[in-house]
């Protein structure tokens, strides 16, 4: 069967297309993936039987493909090492946060391997660079107004993969992302997000301290989190371009004034000092 027929014919049923996918070359599978409308069943068959990452990348790039979150998860699980698939996933509208974070983690691991191939960089230095890059990228995944349920799912994934670090939580708090902070404490304290918010936003000083103590976060970092939370809650976005970066700079500047021994407005330096305090 010719490629134009596979791509444009309205005569072929989903059953026909699935049979063709199971028996055809990558070129013919790609033609099916380009169809103006690709049902969920056909999309799933392409992911299951796709002979190359190019097939799945074409499918994910197709706005007419009925891809559920579970299908996108499967596409990443099978072809996540293919840059074309990752690029197509990143470009897809409304990509779930948990998939975006997995892509960030995969890219970060590739960066670590690249750095380790340069013998002048120690393993410790490579790990620090990768951690900083991964955490900055993770913060960038969280658009203002993210749904609490989606953020909680992301936080659980980070925790389960040991990527929910104190520095990541503090970094997001310094950008004013209270939802991620609330979700992180809720998950780490094994509480619902609603119960966590009641304690976190308690008018007194004991609510936040109480839930913080239920988490495995370092006790010596509590003062930094307390100050960052108070400052973030009081600081407002100005609504202009690069608002988030300016907000973060204002918060960090005010947080750093609480630590006289730091005297540096660089966030990575702040994280290093806080890790030293925790140790």
Short mmCIF file of N, CA and C in Angstrom, two decimals, residues 39-181:
data_model
loop_
_atom_site.label_atom_id
_atom_site.label_comp_id
_atom_site.label_asym_id
_atom_site.label_seq_id
_atom_site.Cartn_x
_atom_site.Cartn_y
_atom_site.Cartn_z
N UNK A 39 -6.66 7.95 16.01
CA UNK A 39 -7.41 7.57 17.22
C UNK A 39 -6.47 7.09 18.31
N UNK A 40 -7.00 7.01 19.52
CA UNK A 40 -6.20 6.53 20.64
C UNK A 40 -5.69 5.12 20.44
N UNK A 41 -6.53 4.26 19.84
CA UNK A 41 -6.14 2.87 19.60
C UNK A 41 -4.99 2.79 18.60
N UNK A 42 -5.09 3.58 17.53
CA UNK A 42 -4.03 3.57 16.52
C UNK A 42 -2.75 4.18 17.09
N UNK A 43 -2.89 5.26 17.84
CA UNK A 43 -1.72 5.89 18.46
C UNK A 43 -1.01 4.92 19.39
N UNK A 44 -1.78 4.18 20.16
CA UNK A 44 -1.21 3.21 21.09
C UNK A 44 -0.46 2.12 20.33
N UNK A 45 -1.01 1.68 19.19
CA UNK A 45 -0.35 0.66 18.37
C UNK A 45 0.97 1.19 17.81
N UNK A 46 0.98 2.45 17.43
CA UNK A 46 2.22 3.03 16.91
C UNK A 46 3.30 3.08 17.98
N UNK A 47 2.92 3.40 19.19
CA UNK A 47 3.90 3.42 20.28
C UNK A 47 4.38 2.01 20.60
N UNK A 48 3.46 1.05 20.62
CA UNK A 48 3.81 -0.33 20.95
C UNK A 48 4.68 -0.98 19.88
N UNK A 49 4.39 -0.69 18.61
CA UNK A 49 5.04 -1.40 17.51
C UNK A 49 5.93 -0.51 16.65
N UNK A 50 6.10 0.75 17.06
CA UNK A 50 6.92 1.65 16.26
C UNK A 50 8.33 1.11 16.12
N UNK A 51 8.83 1.13 14.90
CA UNK A 51 10.14 0.56 14.62
C UNK A 51 11.28 1.56 14.82
N UNK A 52 10.95 2.81 15.09
CA UNK A 52 11.99 3.80 15.33
C UNK A 52 11.43 4.96 16.13
N UNK A 53 12.35 5.73 16.72
CA UNK A 53 11.92 6.92 17.44
C UNK A 53 11.28 7.93 16.52
N UNK A 54 11.69 7.95 15.24
CA UNK A 54 11.13 8.90 14.28
C UNK A 54 9.63 8.70 14.12
N UNK A 55 9.18 7.45 14.18
CA UNK A 55 7.75 7.16 14.06
C UNK A 55 6.99 7.80 15.21
N UNK A 56 7.49 7.58 16.42
CA UNK A 56 6.81 8.09 17.62
C UNK A 56 6.94 9.61 17.70
N UNK A 57 8.07 10.16 17.29
CA UNK A 57 8.23 11.61 17.28
C UNK A 57 7.22 12.25 16.33
N UNK A 58 7.01 11.64 15.18
CA UNK A 58 6.01 12.14 14.23
C UNK A 58 4.62 12.10 14.84
N UNK A 59 4.32 11.02 15.52
CA UNK A 59 3.01 10.87 16.17
C UNK A 59 2.80 11.95 17.23
N UNK A 60 3.78 12.14 18.09
CA UNK A 60 3.65 13.11 19.18
C UNK A 60 3.56 14.53 18.63
N UNK A 61 4.22 14.79 17.50
CA UNK A 61 4.17 16.11 16.88
C UNK A 61 2.84 16.38 16.19
N UNK A 62 2.03 15.35 16.01
CA UNK A 62 0.76 15.48 15.29
C UNK A 62 -0.34 15.97 16.23
N UNK A 63 -0.83 17.19 16.05
CA UNK A 63 -1.89 17.70 16.95
C UNK A 63 -3.20 16.94 16.80
N UNK A 64 -3.34 16.17 15.72
CA UNK A 64 -4.55 15.40 15.51
C UNK A 64 -4.50 14.01 16.13
N UNK A 65 -3.41 13.70 16.82
CA UNK A 65 -3.27 12.39 17.46
C UNK A 65 -3.91 12.43 18.84
N UNK A 66 -4.80 11.48 19.10
CA UNK A 66 -5.49 11.42 20.40
C UNK A 66 -4.60 10.70 21.41
N UNK A 67 -3.70 11.44 21.99
CA UNK A 67 -2.73 10.86 22.93
C UNK A 67 -3.11 11.21 24.36
N UNK A 68 -3.33 10.20 25.16
CA UNK A 68 -3.60 10.39 26.57
C UNK A 68 -2.27 10.53 27.32
N UNK A 69 -2.37 10.99 28.57
CA UNK A 69 -1.16 11.12 29.38
C UNK A 69 -0.42 9.79 29.49
N UNK A 70 -1.20 8.70 29.62
CA UNK A 70 -0.57 7.37 29.73
C UNK A 70 0.19 7.01 28.46
N UNK A 71 -0.33 7.44 27.30
CA UNK A 71 0.35 7.16 26.03
C UNK A 71 1.67 7.94 25.96
N UNK A 72 1.64 9.19 26.41
CA UNK A 72 2.86 10.00 26.41
C UNK A 72 3.90 9.42 27.36
N UNK A 73 3.43 8.92 28.50
CA UNK A 73 4.34 8.26 29.46
C UNK A 73 5.00 7.05 28.80
N UNK A 74 4.19 6.27 28.10
CA UNK A 74 4.72 5.07 27.44
C UNK A 74 5.71 5.44 26.34
N UNK A 75 5.38 6.49 25.59
CA UNK A 75 6.28 6.93 24.52
C UNK A 75 7.64 7.31 25.09
N UNK A 76 7.63 8.02 26.21
CA UNK A 76 8.90 8.41 26.83
C UNK A 76 9.62 7.19 27.38
N UNK A 77 8.88 6.28 28.01
CA UNK A 77 9.50 5.09 28.60
C UNK A 77 10.21 4.25 27.54
N UNK A 78 9.63 4.16 26.35
CA UNK A 78 10.20 3.30 25.29
C UNK A 78 11.25 4.02 24.45
N UNK A 79 11.04 5.33 24.22
CA UNK A 79 11.90 6.04 23.28
C UNK A 79 12.53 7.30 23.88
N UNK A 80 12.58 7.38 25.22
CA UNK A 80 13.09 8.58 25.86
C UNK A 80 14.55 8.87 25.60
N UNK A 81 15.29 7.89 25.13
CA UNK A 81 16.70 8.13 24.82
C UNK A 81 16.88 8.75 23.43
N UNK A 82 15.79 8.88 22.69
CA UNK A 82 15.84 9.46 21.34
C UNK A 82 15.58 10.97 21.44
N UNK A 83 16.54 11.81 21.06
CA UNK A 83 16.35 13.27 21.16
C UNK A 83 15.13 13.76 20.40
N UNK A 84 14.82 13.14 19.25
CA UNK A 84 13.67 13.58 18.46
C UNK A 84 12.37 13.37 19.22
N UNK A 85 12.27 12.26 19.95
CA UNK A 85 11.08 12.00 20.74
C UNK A 85 10.98 12.99 21.90
N UNK A 86 12.09 13.23 22.57
CA UNK A 86 12.09 14.19 23.67
C UNK A 86 11.71 15.58 23.19
N UNK A 87 12.24 15.98 22.05
CA UNK A 87 11.92 17.30 21.51
C UNK A 87 10.44 17.41 21.17
N UNK A 88 9.89 16.34 20.62
CA UNK A 88 8.47 16.38 20.26
C UNK A 88 7.58 16.41 21.50
N UNK A 89 8.00 15.71 22.54
CA UNK A 89 7.23 15.73 23.79
C UNK A 89 7.26 17.12 24.41
N UNK A 90 8.44 17.73 24.44
CA UNK A 90 8.58 19.06 25.03
C UNK A 90 7.72 20.08 24.28
N UNK A 91 7.62 19.91 22.95
CA UNK A 91 6.87 20.86 22.13
C UNK A 91 5.36 20.65 22.22
N UNK A 92 4.92 19.50 22.74
CA UNK A 92 3.48 19.20 22.76
C UNK A 92 2.79 20.04 23.83
N UNK A 93 1.65 20.59 23.47
CA UNK A 93 0.90 21.45 24.39
C UNK A 93 0.38 20.62 25.57
N UNK A 94 0.40 21.25 26.75
CA UNK A 94 -0.16 20.64 27.96
C UNK A 94 0.52 19.32 28.34
N UNK A 95 1.82 19.24 28.13
CA UNK A 95 2.55 18.04 28.55
C UNK A 95 2.51 17.95 30.07
N UNK A 96 2.11 16.80 30.63
CA UNK A 96 2.05 16.67 32.10
C UNK A 96 3.39 16.98 32.75
N UNK A 97 3.33 17.62 33.91
CA UNK A 97 4.54 18.02 34.62
C UNK A 97 5.45 16.84 34.91
N UNK A 98 4.86 15.70 35.26
CA UNK A 98 5.69 14.55 35.64
C UNK A 98 6.51 14.03 34.47
N UNK A 99 5.96 14.16 33.23
CA UNK A 99 6.73 13.73 32.06
C UNK A 99 7.83 14.74 31.76
N UNK A 100 7.50 16.01 31.89
CA UNK A 100 8.52 17.05 31.67
C UNK A 100 9.69 16.85 32.62
N UNK A 101 9.40 16.53 33.87
CA UNK A 101 10.47 16.35 34.86
C UNK A 101 11.33 15.14 34.52
N UNK A 102 10.70 14.08 34.01
CA UNK A 102 11.48 12.90 33.62
C UNK A 102 12.44 13.24 32.48
N UNK A 103 11.99 14.09 31.57
CA UNK A 103 12.86 14.50 30.46
C UNK A 103 14.03 15.30 31.00
N UNK A 104 13.76 16.21 31.94
CA UNK A 104 14.83 16.99 32.56
C UNK A 104 15.85 16.08 33.22
N UNK A 105 15.35 15.07 33.94
CA UNK A 105 16.25 14.14 34.63
C UNK A 105 17.09 13.35 33.63
N UNK A 106 16.48 12.92 32.51
CA UNK A 106 17.22 12.17 31.49
C UNK A 106 18.31 13.02 30.86
N UNK A 107 17.96 14.26 30.54
CA UNK A 107 18.95 15.17 29.95
C UNK A 107 20.08 15.46 30.94
N UNK A 108 19.72 15.60 32.22
CA UNK A 108 20.73 15.87 33.25
C UNK A 108 21.70 14.70 33.36
N UNK A 109 21.20 13.50 33.26
CA UNK A 109 22.08 12.32 33.34
C UNK A 109 23.03 12.30 32.15
N UNK A 110 22.52 12.68 30.97
CA UNK A 110 23.39 12.75 29.80
C UNK A 110 24.48 13.80 30.00
N UNK A 111 24.10 14.91 30.63
CA UNK A 111 25.08 15.96 30.92
C UNK A 111 26.15 15.44 31.88
N UNK A 112 25.73 14.68 32.89
CA UNK A 112 26.69 14.13 33.85
C UNK A 112 27.70 13.23 33.14
N UNK A 113 27.21 12.36 32.26
CA UNK A 113 28.10 11.46 31.54
C UNK A 113 29.07 12.24 30.66
N UNK A 114 28.57 13.31 30.05
CA UNK A 114 29.43 14.14 29.20
C UNK A 114 30.53 14.79 30.04
N UNK A 115 30.15 15.33 31.20
CA UNK A 115 31.13 16.00 32.06
C UNK A 115 32.18 15.01 32.57
N UNK A 116 31.73 13.81 32.92
CA UNK A 116 32.68 12.82 33.43
C UNK A 116 33.66 12.35 32.37
N UNK A 117 33.29 12.53 31.10
CA UNK A 117 34.21 12.13 30.03
C UNK A 117 35.39 13.10 29.91
N UNK A 118 35.26 14.27 30.55
CA UNK A 118 36.36 15.24 30.59
C UNK A 118 37.12 15.05 31.89
N UNK A 119 38.27 14.48 31.80
CA UNK A 119 39.00 14.05 32.99
C UNK A 119 39.40 15.20 33.90
N UNK A 120 39.39 16.44 33.38
CA UNK A 120 39.78 17.56 34.25
C UNK A 120 38.68 17.93 35.22
N UNK A 121 37.49 17.36 35.06
CA UNK A 121 36.37 17.64 35.96
C UNK A 121 36.17 16.44 36.89
N UNK A 122 36.20 16.70 38.18
CA UNK A 122 36.03 15.61 39.14
C UNK A 122 34.57 15.15 39.16
N UNK A 123 34.37 13.95 39.67
CA UNK A 123 33.01 13.41 39.78
C UNK A 123 32.16 14.29 40.69
N UNK A 124 32.78 14.81 41.75
CA UNK A 124 32.04 15.66 42.69
C UNK A 124 31.61 16.96 42.01
N UNK A 125 32.52 17.56 41.25
CA UNK A 125 32.18 18.79 40.56
C UNK A 125 31.11 18.55 39.51
N UNK A 126 31.20 17.44 38.80
CA UNK A 126 30.20 17.10 37.79
C UNK A 126 28.83 16.93 38.43
N UNK A 127 28.80 16.26 39.59
CA UNK A 127 27.54 16.06 40.28
C UNK A 127 26.92 17.38 40.71
N UNK A 128 27.75 18.30 41.21
CA UNK A 128 27.25 19.62 41.64
C UNK A 128 26.69 20.40 40.45
N UNK A 129 27.40 20.39 39.32
CA UNK A 129 26.94 21.11 38.14
C UNK A 129 25.63 20.55 37.62
N UNK A 130 25.53 19.24 37.60
CA UNK A 130 24.31 18.59 37.11
C UNK A 130 23.14 18.88 38.04
N UNK A 131 23.39 18.82 39.34
CA UNK A 131 22.32 19.10 40.31
C UNK A 131 21.79 20.52 40.13
N UNK A 132 22.70 21.48 39.99
CA UNK A 132 22.27 22.86 39.81
C UNK A 132 21.47 23.03 38.52
N UNK A 133 21.96 22.44 37.43
CA UNK A 133 21.27 22.56 36.15
C UNK A 133 19.90 21.89 36.20
N UNK A 134 19.84 20.71 36.81
CA UNK A 134 18.57 19.98 36.88
C UNK A 134 17.55 20.74 37.72
N UNK A 135 18.00 21.29 38.83
CA UNK A 135 17.06 22.00 39.70
C UNK A 135 16.57 23.29 39.05
N UNK A 136 17.44 24.00 38.36
CA UNK A 136 17.00 25.21 37.65
C UNK A 136 15.97 24.85 36.60
N UNK A 137 16.21 23.76 35.87
CA UNK A 137 15.27 23.35 34.83
C UNK A 137 13.95 22.90 35.44
N UNK A 138 14.00 22.20 36.56
CA UNK A 138 12.78 21.73 37.22
C UNK A 138 11.93 22.91 37.67
N UNK A 139 12.56 23.93 38.23
CA UNK A 139 11.83 25.13 38.64
C UNK A 139 11.12 25.75 37.43
N UNK A 140 11.80 25.73 36.29
CA UNK A 140 11.22 26.31 35.08
C UNK A 140 10.01 25.56 34.55
N UNK A 141 9.79 24.33 35.01
CA UNK A 141 8.65 23.55 34.56
C UNK A 141 7.34 24.02 35.19
N UNK A 142 7.43 24.77 36.26
CA UNK A 142 6.25 25.09 37.07
C UNK A 142 5.68 26.45 36.72
N UNK A 143 4.72 26.50 35.78
CA UNK A 143 4.13 27.79 35.44
C UNK A 143 3.24 28.29 36.57
N UNK A 144 3.14 29.60 36.74
CA UNK A 144 2.24 30.13 37.78
C UNK A 144 0.83 29.61 37.58
N UNK A 145 0.18 29.25 38.68
CA UNK A 145 -1.19 28.75 38.59
C UNK A 145 -1.31 27.28 38.29
N UNK A 146 -0.22 26.52 38.43
CA UNK A 146 -0.29 25.07 38.20
C UNK A 146 -1.30 24.45 39.17
N UNK A 147 -2.05 23.44 38.70
CA UNK A 147 -3.03 22.78 39.54
C UNK A 147 -2.33 22.04 40.68
N UNK A 148 -2.92 22.14 41.87
CA UNK A 148 -2.31 21.52 43.05
C UNK A 148 -2.11 20.02 42.85
N UNK A 149 -3.12 19.35 42.25
CA UNK A 149 -3.03 17.90 42.07
C UNK A 149 -1.85 17.54 41.17
N UNK A 150 -1.62 18.33 40.12
CA UNK A 150 -0.50 18.06 39.22
C UNK A 150 0.84 18.28 39.93
N UNK A 151 0.89 19.31 40.76
CA UNK A 151 2.13 19.60 41.48
C UNK A 151 2.41 18.51 42.51
N UNK A 152 1.37 18.04 43.18
CA UNK A 152 1.55 16.96 44.15
C UNK A 152 2.07 15.70 43.45
N UNK A 153 1.52 15.39 42.28
CA UNK A 153 2.01 14.23 41.51
C UNK A 153 3.48 14.40 41.16
N UNK A 154 3.85 15.61 40.75
CA UNK A 154 5.26 15.88 40.41
C UNK A 154 6.14 15.72 41.64
N UNK A 155 5.71 16.24 42.76
CA UNK A 155 6.50 16.16 44.00
C UNK A 155 6.68 14.70 44.41
N UNK A 156 5.64 13.90 44.30
CA UNK A 156 5.75 12.48 44.65
C UNK A 156 6.75 11.77 43.74
N UNK A 157 6.72 12.11 42.46
CA UNK A 157 7.69 11.51 41.53
C UNK A 157 9.11 11.91 41.90
N UNK A 158 9.31 13.18 42.23
CA UNK A 158 10.63 13.65 42.64
C UNK A 158 11.08 12.93 43.90
N UNK A 159 10.18 12.79 44.87
CA UNK A 159 10.52 12.09 46.11
C UNK A 159 10.89 10.64 45.84
N UNK A 160 10.08 9.95 45.05
CA UNK A 160 10.31 8.53 44.79
C UNK A 160 11.63 8.28 44.07
N UNK A 161 12.09 9.28 43.31
CA UNK A 161 13.35 9.14 42.58
C UNK A 161 14.50 9.89 43.24
N UNK A 162 14.27 10.27 44.52
CA UNK A 162 15.31 10.93 45.33
C UNK A 162 15.80 12.23 44.69
N UNK A 163 14.89 12.94 44.04
CA UNK A 163 15.24 14.23 43.44
C UNK A 163 14.55 15.40 44.14
N UNK A 164 13.81 15.12 45.20
CA UNK A 164 13.16 16.19 45.96
C UNK A 164 14.12 16.67 47.04
N UNK A 165 15.10 17.44 46.63
CA UNK A 165 16.17 17.87 47.53
C UNK A 165 15.78 19.14 48.28
N UNK A 166 16.39 19.37 49.46
CA UNK A 166 16.14 20.62 50.17
C UNK A 166 16.44 21.85 49.32
N UNK A 167 17.51 21.78 48.53
CA UNK A 167 17.87 22.94 47.70
C UNK A 167 16.83 23.20 46.62
N UNK A 168 16.23 22.16 46.05
CA UNK A 168 15.18 22.35 45.05
C UNK A 168 13.96 23.01 45.67
N UNK A 169 13.56 22.54 46.85
CA UNK A 169 12.39 23.12 47.51
C UNK A 169 12.64 24.59 47.84
N UNK A 170 13.84 24.88 48.35
CA UNK A 170 14.16 26.27 48.69
C UNK A 170 14.25 27.13 47.44
N UNK A 171 14.81 26.55 46.38
CA UNK A 171 14.94 27.29 45.11
C UNK A 171 13.56 27.71 44.60
N UNK A 172 12.61 26.78 44.60
CA UNK A 172 11.27 27.11 44.11
C UNK A 172 10.60 28.12 45.02
N UNK A 173 10.85 28.01 46.31
CA UNK A 173 10.26 28.97 47.24
C UNK A 173 10.79 30.37 46.96
N UNK A 174 12.05 30.46 46.58
CA UNK A 174 12.64 31.77 46.27
C UNK A 174 12.09 32.36 44.98
N UNK A 175 11.41 31.57 44.17
CA UNK A 175 10.75 32.10 42.97
C UNK A 175 9.30 32.45 43.27
N UNK A 176 8.88 32.26 44.51
CA UNK A 176 7.51 32.58 44.89
C UNK A 176 6.52 31.47 44.66
N UNK A 177 7.00 30.26 44.35
CA UNK A 177 6.09 29.15 44.08
C UNK A 177 5.66 28.51 45.40
N UNK A 178 4.63 29.06 46.01
CA UNK A 178 4.15 28.53 47.28
C UNK A 178 3.47 27.17 47.10
N UNK A 179 2.87 26.93 45.94
CA UNK A 179 2.18 25.66 45.72
C UNK A 179 3.15 24.49 45.78
N UNK A 180 4.33 24.63 45.16
CA UNK A 180 5.32 23.57 45.19
C UNK A 180 5.82 23.37 46.61
N UNK A 181 6.03 24.46 47.34
CA UNK A 181 6.48 24.38 48.72
C UNK A 181 5.44 23.66 49.58
#
